[in-house]
Amino acid sequence: MEETTGTNVTPPPFFFRKTEELKKQIGNIIVGQEKAVELILTAILADGHLLIEGVPGTAKTLLAKLVSKLIDAQFSRVQFTPDLMPSDVLGTTVFNMQNGTFDFHRGPVFADIILVDEINRAPAKTQSALFEVMEERQVTIDGTTYPMGEIYTIIATQNPVEHEGTYRLPEVQLDRFLFKIEMEYPNLAEEAWILERHNQENLSVKVKQTEPILTKEELFAMRREMRRVFIEPTLIRYIASLVYHSRNSKAIYLGASPRASVALLQASKAYAILQGRDFVTPGDIQFLTVPVFRHRLILTAEVEMEGYTTEKVIRRLIEKVEVPQ
């Protein structure tokens, strides 16, 4: 590998080729949503969970399923509903009458990539079932702890428009998501291309026929490489300043947590790897601050009444904090 400044080495070209191939394969099925694809791959590389928000029909579920197939990961899906119980998610212990023992039947959270569809449709009791597994990558049932695999990513979706029969996610759970991604409607050209594709071929069959591109071992290697990505001390201070100013802004009632600081650091290093670099730039941090912060901040009532959105406040925050030279 080619030597660079300091003790760092450039990421192997193999990694960049793999990520570009992943993006290409996703683009062969999903039109547009390039930013969402970048963020999903960044989150998986950074070992973080995702909250995807978008109106129905914007390919939230399709994107999650497609990514899991391309990464050769075990995929599981659970549809959250108002009557869903924690045992329906985690699993339950059942008495075995044949041998007189209790057997644990694993729930859908026991996989590599778990799609939690419409996470805000389940009440707080069921949502709390995910607290431990999201943070500690383990589940404790009847005093027994069951660890998860090294690849463990929860991709949750929710509809921002429909509020009938939904429950707001608690802040403690929101803070466990690395990113909140907002998927938007396609533009006119993308909409026409979507129709062209559906007119020419069955995309459901194409998804089923998709073969893995990235193995678990290759993903682990990329994660090890991510830890070696260089970040200037001034940029670490820059991340800390962004988080600090979010807690001291008059427009923000609840600022970003220390977990958000770590999330922004790890995500920036992962994003640099996806761009074929071995170092973090201020642009990486600025690009990722919005998806890292947007679900963690609570605006003041006065600012909301003035019509400000969380994203607009975050962008103003980014403009105010001095960028290291």
PDB file of C-alpha atoms in Angstrom:
ATOM      1  CA  MET A   1       0.000   0.000   0.000  1.00  0.00           C
ATOM      2  CA  GLU A   2       1.113   3.517  -0.725  1.00  0.00           C
ATOM      3  CA  GLU A   3       2.675   5.473   2.133  1.00  0.00           C
ATOM      4  CA  THR A   4       1.154   8.781   3.159  1.00  0.00           C
ATOM      5  CA  THR A   5       1.941  11.380   5.798  1.00  0.00           C
ATOM      6  CA  GLY A   6       2.416  10.272   9.367  1.00  0.00           C
ATOM      7  CA  THR A   7       1.763   6.631  10.178  1.00  0.00           C
ATOM      8  CA  ASN A   8      -1.342   6.303   8.020  1.00  0.00           C
ATOM      9  CA  VAL A   9      -1.722   4.362   4.820  1.00  0.00           C
ATOM     10  CA  THR A  10      -4.300   4.877   2.151  1.00  0.00           C
ATOM     11  CA  PRO A  11      -7.246   2.470   2.266  1.00  0.00           C
ATOM     12  CA  PRO A  12      -6.738  -0.480  -0.096  1.00  0.00           C
ATOM     13  CA  PRO A  13      -8.257   0.262  -3.531  1.00  0.00           C
ATOM     14  CA  PHE A  14     -10.140  -2.999  -3.071  1.00  0.00           C
ATOM     15  CA  PHE A  15     -12.357  -1.336  -0.434  1.00  0.00           C
ATOM     16  CA  PHE A  16     -13.214   1.591  -2.670  1.00  0.00           C
ATOM     17  CA  ARG A  17     -14.028  -0.734  -5.577  1.00  0.00           C
ATOM     18  CA  LYS A  18     -16.300  -2.793  -3.340  1.00  0.00           C
ATOM     19  CA  THR A  19     -18.253   0.214  -2.080  1.00  0.00           C
ATOM     20  CA  GLU A  20     -18.584   1.616  -5.596  1.00  0.00           C
ATOM     21  CA  GLU A  21     -19.909  -1.761  -6.742  1.00  0.00           C
ATOM     22  CA  LEU A  22     -22.423  -1.748  -3.893  1.00  0.00           C
ATOM     23  CA  LYS A  23     -23.677   1.692  -4.924  1.00  0.00           C
ATOM     24  CA  LYS A  24     -23.887   0.606  -8.559  1.00  0.00           C
ATOM     25  CA  GLN A  25     -25.921  -2.507  -7.751  1.00  0.00           C
ATOM     26  CA  ILE A  26     -28.304  -0.505  -5.554  1.00  0.00           C
ATOM     27  CA  GLY A  27     -28.648   2.071  -8.326  1.00  0.00           C
ATOM     28  CA  ASN A  28     -29.624  -0.690 -10.758  1.00  0.00           C
ATOM     29  CA  ILE A  29     -32.777  -1.275  -8.712  1.00  0.00           C
ATOM     30  CA  ILE A  30     -33.471   1.927  -6.777  1.00  0.00           C
ATOM     31  CA  VAL A  31     -33.665   5.184  -8.709  1.00  0.00           C
ATOM     32  CA  GLY A  32     -32.216   8.251  -7.022  1.00  0.00           C
ATOM     33  CA  GLN A  33     -31.804   8.312  -3.210  1.00  0.00           C
ATOM     34  CA  GLU A  34     -28.001   8.533  -3.624  1.00  0.00           C
ATOM     35  CA  LYS A  35     -27.619  10.438  -0.365  1.00  0.00           C
ATOM     36  CA  ALA A  36     -29.653   7.849   1.567  1.00  0.00           C
ATOM     37  CA  VAL A  37     -27.539   5.052   0.062  1.00  0.00           C
ATOM     38  CA  GLU A  38     -24.325   6.812   1.110  1.00  0.00           C
ATOM     39  CA  LEU A  39     -25.617   7.249   4.660  1.00  0.00           C
ATOM     40  CA  ILE A  40     -26.817   3.644   4.988  1.00  0.00           C
ATOM     41  CA  LEU A  41     -23.450   2.273   3.891  1.00  0.00           C
ATOM     42  CA  THR A  42     -21.707   4.736   6.204  1.00  0.00           C
ATOM     43  CA  ALA A  43     -23.828   3.622   9.159  1.00  0.00           C
ATOM     44  CA  ILE A  44     -23.188  -0.089   8.541  1.00  0.00           C
ATOM     45  CA  LEU A  45     -19.452   0.534   8.238  1.00  0.00           C
ATOM     46  CA  ALA A  46     -19.544   2.642  11.426  1.00  0.00           C
ATOM     47  CA  ASP A  47     -21.506  -0.105  13.234  1.00  0.00           C
ATOM     48  CA  GLY A  48     -24.535   2.103  13.865  1.00  0.00           C
ATOM     49  CA  HIS A  49     -28.324   1.863  13.678  1.00  0.00           C
ATOM     50  CA  LEU A  50     -30.549   3.813  11.282  1.00  0.00           C
ATOM     51  CA  LEU A  51     -33.910   5.532  11.468  1.00  0.00           C
ATOM     52  CA  ILE A  52     -35.377   6.136   8.011  1.00  0.00           C
ATOM     53  CA  GLU A  53     -38.285   8.529   7.695  1.00  0.00           C
ATOM     54  CA  GLY A  54     -40.292   8.877   4.533  1.00  0.00           C
ATOM     55  CA  VAL A  55     -43.790   8.748   3.132  1.00  0.00           C
ATOM     56  CA  PRO A  56     -45.065   5.400   1.797  1.00  0.00           C
ATOM     57  CA  GLY A  57     -43.627   4.250  -1.515  1.00  0.00           C
ATOM     58  CA  THR A  58     -40.184   5.871  -1.271  1.00  0.00           C
ATOM     59  CA  ALA A  59     -38.345   2.484  -1.173  1.00  0.00           C
ATOM     60  CA  LYS A  60     -37.469   2.468   2.536  1.00  0.00           C
ATOM     61  CA  THR A  61     -38.137  -1.253   2.961  1.00  0.00           C
ATOM     62  CA  LEU A  62     -36.709  -2.166  -0.426  1.00  0.00           C
ATOM     63  CA  LEU A  63     -33.457  -0.346   0.300  1.00  0.00           C
ATOM     64  CA  ALA A  64     -33.006  -2.123   3.647  1.00  0.00           C
ATOM     65  CA  LYS A  65     -33.649  -5.560   2.130  1.00  0.00           C
ATOM     66  CA  LEU A  66     -31.364  -4.870  -0.819  1.00  0.00           C
ATOM     67  CA  VAL A  67     -28.456  -3.746   1.365  1.00  0.00           C
ATOM     68  CA  SER A  68     -28.739  -6.881   3.513  1.00  0.00           C
ATOM     69  CA  LYS A  69     -28.592  -9.105   0.414  1.00  0.00           C
ATOM     70  CA  LEU A  70     -25.580  -7.294  -1.014  1.00  0.00           C
ATOM     71  CA  ILE A  71     -23.637  -7.620   2.253  1.00  0.00           C
ATOM     72  CA  ASP A  72     -24.279 -11.349   2.662  1.00  0.00           C
ATOM     73  CA  ALA A  73     -26.018 -10.739   5.968  1.00  0.00           C
ATOM     74  CA  GLN A  74     -28.878 -12.571   7.639  1.00  0.00           C
ATOM     75  CA  PHE A  75     -31.973 -10.417   7.225  1.00  0.00           C
ATOM     76  CA  SER A  76     -35.033 -10.259   9.454  1.00  0.00           C
ATOM     77  CA  ARG A  77     -38.126  -8.085   9.387  1.00  0.00           C
ATOM     78  CA  VAL A  78     -40.639  -7.244  12.079  1.00  0.00           C
ATOM     79  CA  GLN A  79     -43.749  -5.162  11.484  1.00  0.00           C
ATOM     80  CA  PHE A  80     -44.523  -3.005  14.504  1.00  0.00           C
ATOM     81  CA  THR A  81     -48.220  -2.739  15.366  1.00  0.00           C
ATOM     82  CA  PRO A  82     -50.135  -1.386  18.394  1.00  0.00           C
ATOM     83  CA  ASP A  83     -50.789  -4.912  19.708  1.00  0.00           C
ATOM     84  CA  LEU A  84     -47.195  -6.155  19.347  1.00  0.00           C
ATOM     85  CA  MET A  85     -45.664  -7.478  22.579  1.00  0.00           C
ATOM     86  CA  PRO A  86     -41.965  -7.412  23.593  1.00  0.00           C
ATOM     87  CA  SER A  87     -41.858 -11.223  23.394  1.00  0.00           C
ATOM     88  CA  ASP A  88     -42.937 -10.982  19.735  1.00  0.00           C
ATOM     89  CA  VAL A  89     -39.734  -9.037  19.103  1.00  0.00           C
ATOM     90  CA  LEU A  90     -37.186 -10.620  21.431  1.00  0.00           C
ATOM     91  CA  GLY A  91     -38.463 -14.170  21.693  1.00  0.00           C
ATOM     92  CA  THR A  92     -39.976 -16.219  24.508  1.00  0.00           C
ATOM     93  CA  THR A  93     -39.189 -19.136  26.778  1.00  0.00           C
ATOM     94  CA  VAL A  94     -41.440 -22.162  26.256  1.00  0.00           C
ATOM     95  CA  PHE A  95     -41.740 -25.221  28.494  1.00  0.00           C
ATOM     96  CA  ASN A  96     -40.729 -28.432  26.721  1.00  0.00           C
ATOM     97  CA  MET A  97     -42.978 -31.191  28.048  1.00  0.00           C
ATOM     98  CA  GLN A  98     -40.851 -33.943  26.503  1.00  0.00           C
ATOM     99  CA  ASN A  99     -37.736 -33.297  28.563  1.00  0.00           C
ATOM    100  CA  GLY A 100     -39.130 -31.052  31.282  1.00  0.00           C
ATOM    101  CA  THR A 101     -36.937 -28.058  30.430  1.00  0.00           C
ATOM    102  CA  PHE A 102     -37.532 -24.541  29.159  1.00  0.00           C
ATOM    103  CA  ASP A 103     -36.474 -23.763  25.584  1.00  0.00           C
ATOM    104  CA  PHE A 104     -35.848 -20.255  24.329  1.00  0.00           C
ATOM    105  CA  HIS A 105     -37.450 -19.482  20.964  1.00  0.00           C
ATOM    106  CA  ARG A 106     -35.589 -16.580  19.386  1.00  0.00           C
ATOM    107  CA  GLY A 107     -37.469 -13.584  18.036  1.00  0.00           C
ATOM    108  CA  PRO A 108     -36.808 -11.612  14.845  1.00  0.00           C
ATOM    109  CA  VAL A 109     -34.131  -9.417  16.497  1.00  0.00           C
ATOM    110  CA  PHE A 110     -31.738 -12.363  16.199  1.00  0.00           C
ATOM    111  CA  ALA A 111     -30.268 -11.595  12.784  1.00  0.00           C
ATOM    112  CA  ASP A 112     -27.556  -9.400  11.260  1.00  0.00           C
ATOM    113  CA  ILE A 113     -29.684  -6.665   9.708  1.00  0.00           C
ATOM    114  CA  ILE A 114     -33.155  -6.182  11.178  1.00  0.00           C
ATOM    115  CA  LEU A 115     -35.800  -4.068   9.508  1.00  0.00           C
ATOM    116  CA  VAL A 116     -38.236  -2.643  12.062  1.00  0.00           C
ATOM    117  CA  ASP A 117     -41.059  -1.406   9.871  1.00  0.00           C
ATOM    118  CA  GLU A 118     -43.136   1.518  11.207  1.00  0.00           C
ATOM    119  CA  ILE A 119     -41.380   1.529  14.550  1.00  0.00           C
ATOM    120  CA  ASN A 120     -43.622   4.287  15.898  1.00  0.00           C
ATOM    121  CA  ARG A 121     -46.753   2.130  15.634  1.00  0.00           C
ATOM    122  CA  ALA A 122     -45.867   0.085  18.730  1.00  0.00           C
ATOM    123  CA  PRO A 123     -46.399   1.443  22.258  1.00  0.00           C
ATOM    124  CA  ALA A 124     -43.537   2.356  24.598  1.00  0.00           C
ATOM    125  CA  LYS A 125     -43.512  -1.080  26.242  1.00  0.00           C
ATOM    126  CA  THR A 126     -42.635  -2.784  22.951  1.00  0.00           C
ATOM    127  CA  GLN A 127     -40.255  -0.051  21.814  1.00  0.00           C
ATOM    128  CA  SER A 128     -38.330  -0.440  25.089  1.00  0.00           C
ATOM    129  CA  ALA A 129     -37.607  -4.057  24.125  1.00  0.00           C
ATOM    130  CA  LEU A 130     -35.026  -2.677  21.694  1.00  0.00           C
ATOM    131  CA  PHE A 131     -33.131  -0.531  24.230  1.00  0.00           C
ATOM    132  CA  GLU A 132     -30.688  -3.194  25.415  1.00  0.00           C
ATOM    133  CA  VAL A 133     -30.070  -4.842  22.069  1.00  0.00           C
ATOM    134  CA  MET A 134     -29.438  -1.520  20.304  1.00  0.00           C
ATOM    135  CA  GLU A 135     -26.908  -0.310  22.855  1.00  0.00           C
ATOM    136  CA  GLU A 136     -25.240  -3.491  24.125  1.00  0.00           C
ATOM    137  CA  ARG A 137     -25.806  -5.895  21.198  1.00  0.00           C
ATOM    138  CA  GLN A 138     -27.354  -8.468  23.529  1.00  0.00           C
ATOM    139  CA  VAL A 139     -30.735  -9.611  24.841  1.00  0.00           C
ATOM    140  CA  THR A 140     -31.456 -10.693  28.424  1.00  0.00           C
ATOM    141  CA  ILE A 141     -34.407 -13.059  28.868  1.00  0.00           C
ATOM    142  CA  ASP A 142     -35.244 -14.674  32.220  1.00  0.00           C
ATOM    143  CA  GLY A 143     -31.771 -13.936  33.560  1.00  0.00           C
ATOM    144  CA  THR A 144     -29.945 -15.392  30.551  1.00  0.00           C
ATOM    145  CA  THR A 145     -27.987 -13.115  28.211  1.00  0.00           C
ATOM    146  CA  TYR A 146     -27.843 -13.879  24.489  1.00  0.00           C
ATOM    147  CA  PRO A 147     -25.143 -11.967  22.568  1.00  0.00           C
ATOM    148  CA  MET A 148     -25.661 -10.828  18.996  1.00  0.00           C
ATOM    149  CA  GLY A 149     -23.286 -11.280  16.076  1.00  0.00           C
ATOM    150  CA  GLU A 150     -20.552  -8.833  15.097  1.00  0.00           C
ATOM    151  CA  ILE A 151     -22.687  -7.438  12.298  1.00  0.00           C
ATOM    152  CA  TYR A 152     -25.757  -6.060  14.002  1.00  0.00           C
ATOM    153  CA  THR A 153     -27.723  -3.208  12.496  1.00  0.00           C
ATOM    154  CA  ILE A 154     -31.299  -2.155  13.140  1.00  0.00           C
ATOM    155  CA  ILE A 155     -32.914  -0.193  10.327  1.00  0.00           C
ATOM    156  CA  ALA A 156     -36.182   1.314  11.525  1.00  0.00           C
ATOM    157  CA  THR A 157     -38.707   3.142   9.369  1.00  0.00           C
ATOM    158  CA  GLN A 158     -41.499   5.554  10.141  1.00  0.00           C
ATOM    159  CA  ASN A 159     -44.028   7.651   8.257  1.00  0.00           C
ATOM    160  CA  PRO A 160     -43.742  11.403   9.030  1.00  0.00           C
ATOM    161  CA  VAL A 161     -47.271  12.215   7.845  1.00  0.00           C
ATOM    162  CA  GLU A 162     -49.588   9.670   9.427  1.00  0.00           C
ATOM    163  CA  HIS A 163     -50.094  10.109  13.172  1.00  0.00           C
ATOM    164  CA  GLU A 164     -53.210   7.987  13.701  1.00  0.00           C
ATOM    165  CA  GLY A 165     -52.338   5.067  15.970  1.00  0.00           C
ATOM    166  CA  THR A 166     -48.679   6.042  16.364  1.00  0.00           C
ATOM    167  CA  TYR A 167     -46.483   6.661  19.402  1.00  0.00           C
ATOM    168  CA  ARG A 168     -43.612   9.101  19.618  1.00  0.00           C
ATOM    169  CA  LEU A 169     -40.229   7.432  20.071  1.00  0.00           C
ATOM    170  CA  PRO A 170     -38.645   8.244  23.455  1.00  0.00           C
ATOM    171  CA  GLU A 171     -35.500  10.376  23.417  1.00  0.00           C
ATOM    172  CA  VAL A 172     -33.454   7.563  24.968  1.00  0.00           C
ATOM    173  CA  GLN A 173     -34.260   5.377  21.966  1.00  0.00           C
ATOM    174  CA  LEU A 174     -33.756   8.099  19.369  1.00  0.00           C
ATOM    175  CA  ASP A 175     -30.292   8.748  20.773  1.00  0.00           C
ATOM    176  CA  ARG A 176     -29.340   5.134  20.014  1.00  0.00           C
ATOM    177  CA  PHE A 177     -29.742   5.685  16.267  1.00  0.00           C
ATOM    178  CA  LEU A 178     -26.577   6.832  14.525  1.00  0.00           C
ATOM    179  CA  PHE A 179     -28.492   8.625  11.750  1.00  0.00           C
ATOM    180  CA  LYS A 180     -31.952   9.736  10.909  1.00  0.00           C
ATOM    181  CA  ILE A 181     -32.325   9.641   7.136  1.00  0.00           C
ATOM    182  CA  GLU A 182     -35.139  11.434   5.347  1.00  0.00           C
ATOM    183  CA  MET A 183     -36.141   9.867   2.031  1.00  0.00           C
ATOM    184  CA  GLU A 184     -37.892  12.244  -0.320  1.00  0.00           C
ATOM    185  CA  TYR A 185     -40.053  11.851  -3.393  1.00  0.00           C
ATOM    186  CA  PRO A 186     -38.167  11.418  -6.690  1.00  0.00           C
ATOM    187  CA  ASN A 187     -37.983  14.316  -9.115  1.00  0.00           C
ATOM    188  CA  LEU A 188     -39.767  14.252 -12.486  1.00  0.00           C
ATOM    189  CA  ALA A 189     -36.919  12.595 -14.401  1.00  0.00           C
ATOM    190  CA  GLU A 190     -36.455   9.952 -11.681  1.00  0.00           C
ATOM    191  CA  GLU A 191     -40.199   9.263 -11.570  1.00  0.00           C
ATOM    192  CA  ALA A 192     -40.230   8.661 -15.335  1.00  0.00           C
ATOM    193  CA  TRP A 193     -37.221   6.355 -15.068  1.00  0.00           C
ATOM    194  CA  ILE A 194     -38.931   4.366 -12.295  1.00  0.00           C
ATOM    195  CA  LEU A 195     -41.900   3.795 -14.580  1.00  0.00           C
ATOM    196  CA  GLU A 196     -39.609   2.785 -17.451  1.00  0.00           C
ATOM    197  CA  ARG A 197     -37.928   0.168 -15.267  1.00  0.00           C
ATOM    198  CA  HIS A 198     -41.187  -1.271 -14.003  1.00  0.00           C
ATOM    199  CA  ASN A 199     -42.446  -1.405 -17.570  1.00  0.00           C
ATOM    200  CA  GLN A 200     -39.381  -3.354 -18.713  1.00  0.00           C
ATOM    201  CA  GLU A 201     -38.785  -5.833 -15.862  1.00  0.00           C
ATOM    202  CA  ASN A 202     -40.057  -7.238 -12.574  1.00  0.00           C
ATOM    203  CA  LEU A 203     -37.932  -5.556  -9.903  1.00  0.00           C
ATOM    204  CA  SER A 204     -39.105  -7.952  -7.178  1.00  0.00           C
ATOM    205  CA  VAL A 205     -37.558 -10.835  -9.094  1.00  0.00           C
ATOM    206  CA  LYS A 206     -34.419  -8.787  -9.652  1.00  0.00           C
ATOM    207  CA  VAL A 207     -34.051  -8.203  -5.902  1.00  0.00           C
ATOM    208  CA  LYS A 208     -34.464 -11.934  -5.177  1.00  0.00           C
ATOM    209  CA  GLN A 209     -31.801 -12.742  -7.748  1.00  0.00           C
ATOM    210  CA  THR A 210     -29.320 -10.275  -6.249  1.00  0.00           C
ATOM    211  CA  GLU A 211     -26.068 -11.917  -5.156  1.00  0.00           C
ATOM    212  CA  PRO A 212     -23.872 -10.737  -2.255  1.00  0.00           C
ATOM    213  CA  ILE A 213     -20.984  -8.428  -3.115  1.00  0.00           C
ATOM    214  CA  LEU A 214     -19.427  -7.883   0.314  1.00  0.00           C
ATOM    215  CA  THR A 215     -18.719 -10.745   2.726  1.00  0.00           C
ATOM    216  CA  LYS A 216     -18.764 -10.405   6.507  1.00  0.00           C
ATOM    217  CA  GLU A 217     -14.991 -10.831   6.611  1.00  0.00           C
ATOM    218  CA  GLU A 218     -14.544  -7.989   4.122  1.00  0.00           C
ATOM    219  CA  LEU A 219     -16.843  -5.766   6.166  1.00  0.00           C
ATOM    220  CA  PHE A 220     -14.849  -6.537   9.329  1.00  0.00           C
ATOM    221  CA  ALA A 221     -11.647  -5.654   7.446  1.00  0.00           C
ATOM    222  CA  MET A 222     -13.158  -2.329   6.393  1.00  0.00           C
ATOM    223  CA  ARG A 223     -14.137  -1.600   9.978  1.00  0.00           C
ATOM    224  CA  ARG A 224     -10.593  -2.296  11.135  1.00  0.00           C
ATOM    225  CA  GLU A 225      -9.328   0.038   8.430  1.00  0.00           C
ATOM    226  CA  MET A 226     -11.824   2.675   9.548  1.00  0.00           C
ATOM    227  CA  ARG A 227     -10.225   2.800  13.000  1.00  0.00           C
ATOM    228  CA  ARG A 228      -6.946   3.784  11.343  1.00  0.00           C
ATOM    229  CA  VAL A 229      -8.437   6.732   9.467  1.00  0.00           C
ATOM    230  CA  PHE A 230      -6.612   9.889  10.527  1.00  0.00           C
ATOM    231  CA  ILE A 231      -8.460  12.838  12.006  1.00  0.00           C
ATOM    232  CA  GLU A 232      -6.694  16.039  12.974  1.00  0.00           C
ATOM    233  CA  PRO A 233      -6.937  17.063  16.658  1.00  0.00           C
ATOM    234  CA  THR A 234      -8.436  20.353  15.446  1.00  0.00           C
ATOM    235  CA  LEU A 235     -11.263  18.400  13.767  1.00  0.00           C
ATOM    236  CA  ILE A 236     -11.921  16.453  16.956  1.00  0.00           C
ATOM    237  CA  ARG A 237     -12.212  19.819  18.675  1.00  0.00           C
ATOM    238  CA  TYR A 238     -14.507  20.945  15.837  1.00  0.00           C
ATOM    239  CA  ILE A 239     -16.873  18.020  16.499  1.00  0.00           C
ATOM    240  CA  ALA A 240     -16.858  18.852  20.210  1.00  0.00           C
ATOM    241  CA  SER A 241     -17.632  22.504  19.411  1.00  0.00           C
ATOM    242  CA  LEU A 242     -20.616  21.593  17.229  1.00  0.00           C
ATOM    243  CA  VAL A 243     -22.065  19.433  20.010  1.00  0.00           C
ATOM    244  CA  TYR A 244     -21.279  22.040  22.678  1.00  0.00           C
ATOM    245  CA  HIS A 245     -22.970  24.851  20.735  1.00  0.00           C
ATOM    246  CA  SER A 246     -26.066  22.686  20.230  1.00  0.00           C
ATOM    247  CA  ARG A 247     -26.433  22.584  24.013  1.00  0.00           C
ATOM    248  CA  ASN A 248     -25.998  26.321  24.402  1.00  0.00           C
ATOM    249  CA  SER A 249     -28.130  27.616  21.554  1.00  0.00           C
ATOM    250  CA  LYS A 250     -31.173  29.701  22.460  1.00  0.00           C
ATOM    251  CA  ALA A 251     -33.065  27.998  19.636  1.00  0.00           C
ATOM    252  CA  ILE A 252     -32.518  24.490  21.027  1.00  0.00           C
ATOM    253  CA  TYR A 253     -34.257  23.134  24.117  1.00  0.00           C
ATOM    254  CA  LEU A 254     -32.392  19.787  24.151  1.00  0.00           C
ATOM    255  CA  GLY A 255     -28.946  19.577  22.573  1.00  0.00           C
ATOM    256  CA  ALA A 256     -26.831  16.693  21.312  1.00  0.00           C
ATOM    257  CA  SER A 257     -25.503  14.113  23.763  1.00  0.00           C
ATOM    258  CA  PRO A 258     -21.947  12.768  24.183  1.00  0.00           C
ATOM    259  CA  ARG A 259     -23.185   9.734  22.226  1.00  0.00           C
ATOM    260  CA  ALA A 260     -23.790  12.132  19.331  1.00  0.00           C
ATOM    261  CA  SER A 261     -20.142  13.271  19.541  1.00  0.00           C
ATOM    262  CA  VAL A 262     -18.911   9.699  19.236  1.00  0.00           C
ATOM    263  CA  ALA A 263     -21.411   9.011  16.461  1.00  0.00           C
ATOM    264  CA  LEU A 264     -20.191  12.007  14.446  1.00  0.00           C
ATOM    265  CA  LEU A 265     -16.560  10.970  14.921  1.00  0.00           C
ATOM    266  CA  GLN A 266     -17.119   7.348  13.881  1.00  0.00           C
ATOM    267  CA  ALA A 267     -19.410   8.274  10.994  1.00  0.00           C
ATOM    268  CA  SER A 268     -16.882  10.795   9.645  1.00  0.00           C
ATOM    269  CA  LYS A 269     -14.149   8.151   9.583  1.00  0.00           C
ATOM    270  CA  ALA A 270     -16.451   5.629   7.913  1.00  0.00           C
ATOM    271  CA  TYR A 271     -17.555   8.179   5.327  1.00  0.00           C
ATOM    272  CA  ALA A 272     -13.912   8.975   4.536  1.00  0.00           C
ATOM    273  CA  ILE A 273     -13.278   5.273   3.810  1.00  0.00           C
ATOM    274  CA  LEU A 274     -16.267   5.204   1.440  1.00  0.00           C
ATOM    275  CA  GLN A 275     -14.741   8.161  -0.418  1.00  0.00           C
ATOM    276  CA  GLY A 276     -11.414   6.320  -0.767  1.00  0.00           C
ATOM    277  CA  ARG A 277      -9.574   8.518   1.745  1.00  0.00           C
ATOM    278  CA  ASP A 278      -7.562   7.765   4.894  1.00  0.00           C
ATOM    279  CA  PHE A 279      -8.305  11.113   6.525  1.00  0.00           C
ATOM    280  CA  VAL A 280     -11.338  13.113   7.634  1.00  0.00           C
ATOM    281  CA  THR A 281     -12.098  16.548   6.204  1.00  0.00           C
ATOM    282  CA  PRO A 282     -14.254  19.357   7.648  1.00  0.00           C
ATOM    283  CA  GLY A 283     -16.667  18.715   4.761  1.00  0.00           C
ATOM    284  CA  ASP A 284     -17.213  15.141   5.971  1.00  0.00           C
ATOM    285  CA  ILE A 285     -18.170  16.407   9.407  1.00  0.00           C
ATOM    286  CA  GLN A 286     -20.463  19.119   8.076  1.00  0.00           C
ATOM    287  CA  PHE A 287     -22.228  16.688   5.725  1.00  0.00           C
ATOM    288  CA  LEU A 288     -22.886  14.197   8.534  1.00  0.00           C
ATOM    289  CA  THR A 289     -23.840  16.682  11.262  1.00  0.00           C
ATOM    290  CA  VAL A 290     -27.408  16.977   9.940  1.00  0.00           C
ATOM    291  CA  PRO A 291     -28.292  13.229   9.963  1.00  0.00           C
ATOM    292  CA  VAL A 292     -26.489  12.761  13.296  1.00  0.00           C
ATOM    293  CA  PHE A 293     -28.215  15.712  14.998  1.00  0.00           C
ATOM    294  CA  ARG A 294     -31.659  15.915  13.385  1.00  0.00           C
ATOM    295  CA  HIS A 295     -33.365  13.296  15.613  1.00  0.00           C
ATOM    296  CA  ARG A 296     -31.513  14.250  18.785  1.00  0.00           C
ATOM    297  CA  LEU A 297     -32.325  17.963  19.020  1.00  0.00           C
ATOM    298  CA  ILE A 298     -35.538  19.447  20.388  1.00  0.00           C
ATOM    299  CA  LEU A 299     -36.237  23.039  19.400  1.00  0.00           C
ATOM    300  CA  THR A 300     -37.727  25.611  21.730  1.00  0.00           C
ATOM    301  CA  ALA A 301     -41.437  26.329  21.371  1.00  0.00           C
ATOM    302  CA  GLU A 302     -40.731  29.901  20.280  1.00  0.00           C
ATOM    303  CA  VAL A 303     -38.486  28.815  17.423  1.00  0.00           C
ATOM    304  CA  GLU A 304     -40.982  26.207  16.236  1.00  0.00           C
ATOM    305  CA  MET A 305     -43.739  28.820  16.265  1.00  0.00           C
ATOM    306  CA  GLU A 306     -41.584  31.004  14.026  1.00  0.00           C
ATOM    307  CA  GLY A 307     -41.541  28.184  11.470  1.00  0.00           C
ATOM    308  CA  TYR A 308     -37.968  26.987  11.884  1.00  0.00           C
ATOM    309  CA  THR A 309     -37.219  23.334  11.177  1.00  0.00           C
ATOM    310  CA  THR A 310     -34.626  21.237  12.986  1.00  0.00           C
ATOM    311  CA  GLU A 311     -32.540  20.962   9.821  1.00  0.00           C
ATOM    312  CA  LYS A 312     -32.511  24.728   9.318  1.00  0.00           C
ATOM    313  CA  VAL A 313     -31.373  25.278  12.910  1.00  0.00           C
ATOM    314  CA  ILE A 314     -28.605  22.685  12.482  1.00  0.00           C
ATOM    315  CA  ARG A 315     -27.354  24.365   9.305  1.00  0.00           C
ATOM    316  CA  ARG A 316     -27.293  27.745  11.048  1.00  0.00           C
ATOM    317  CA  LEU A 317     -25.354  26.092  13.869  1.00  0.00           C
ATOM    318  CA  ILE A 318     -22.812  24.748  11.377  1.00  0.00           C
ATOM    319  CA  GLU A 319     -22.415  28.241   9.895  1.00  0.00           C
ATOM    320  CA  LYS A 320     -21.750  29.764  13.326  1.00  0.00           C
ATOM    321  CA  VAL A 321     -19.054  27.332  14.485  1.00  0.00           C
ATOM    322  CA  GLU A 322     -15.626  28.230  13.143  1.00  0.00           C
ATOM    323  CA  VAL A 323     -14.147  25.662  10.760  1.00  0.00           C
ATOM    324  CA  PRO A 324     -10.518  24.666  11.468  1.00  0.00           C
ATOM    325  CA  GLN A 325      -8.006  25.734   8.807  1.00  0.00           C
TER     326      GLN A 325
END
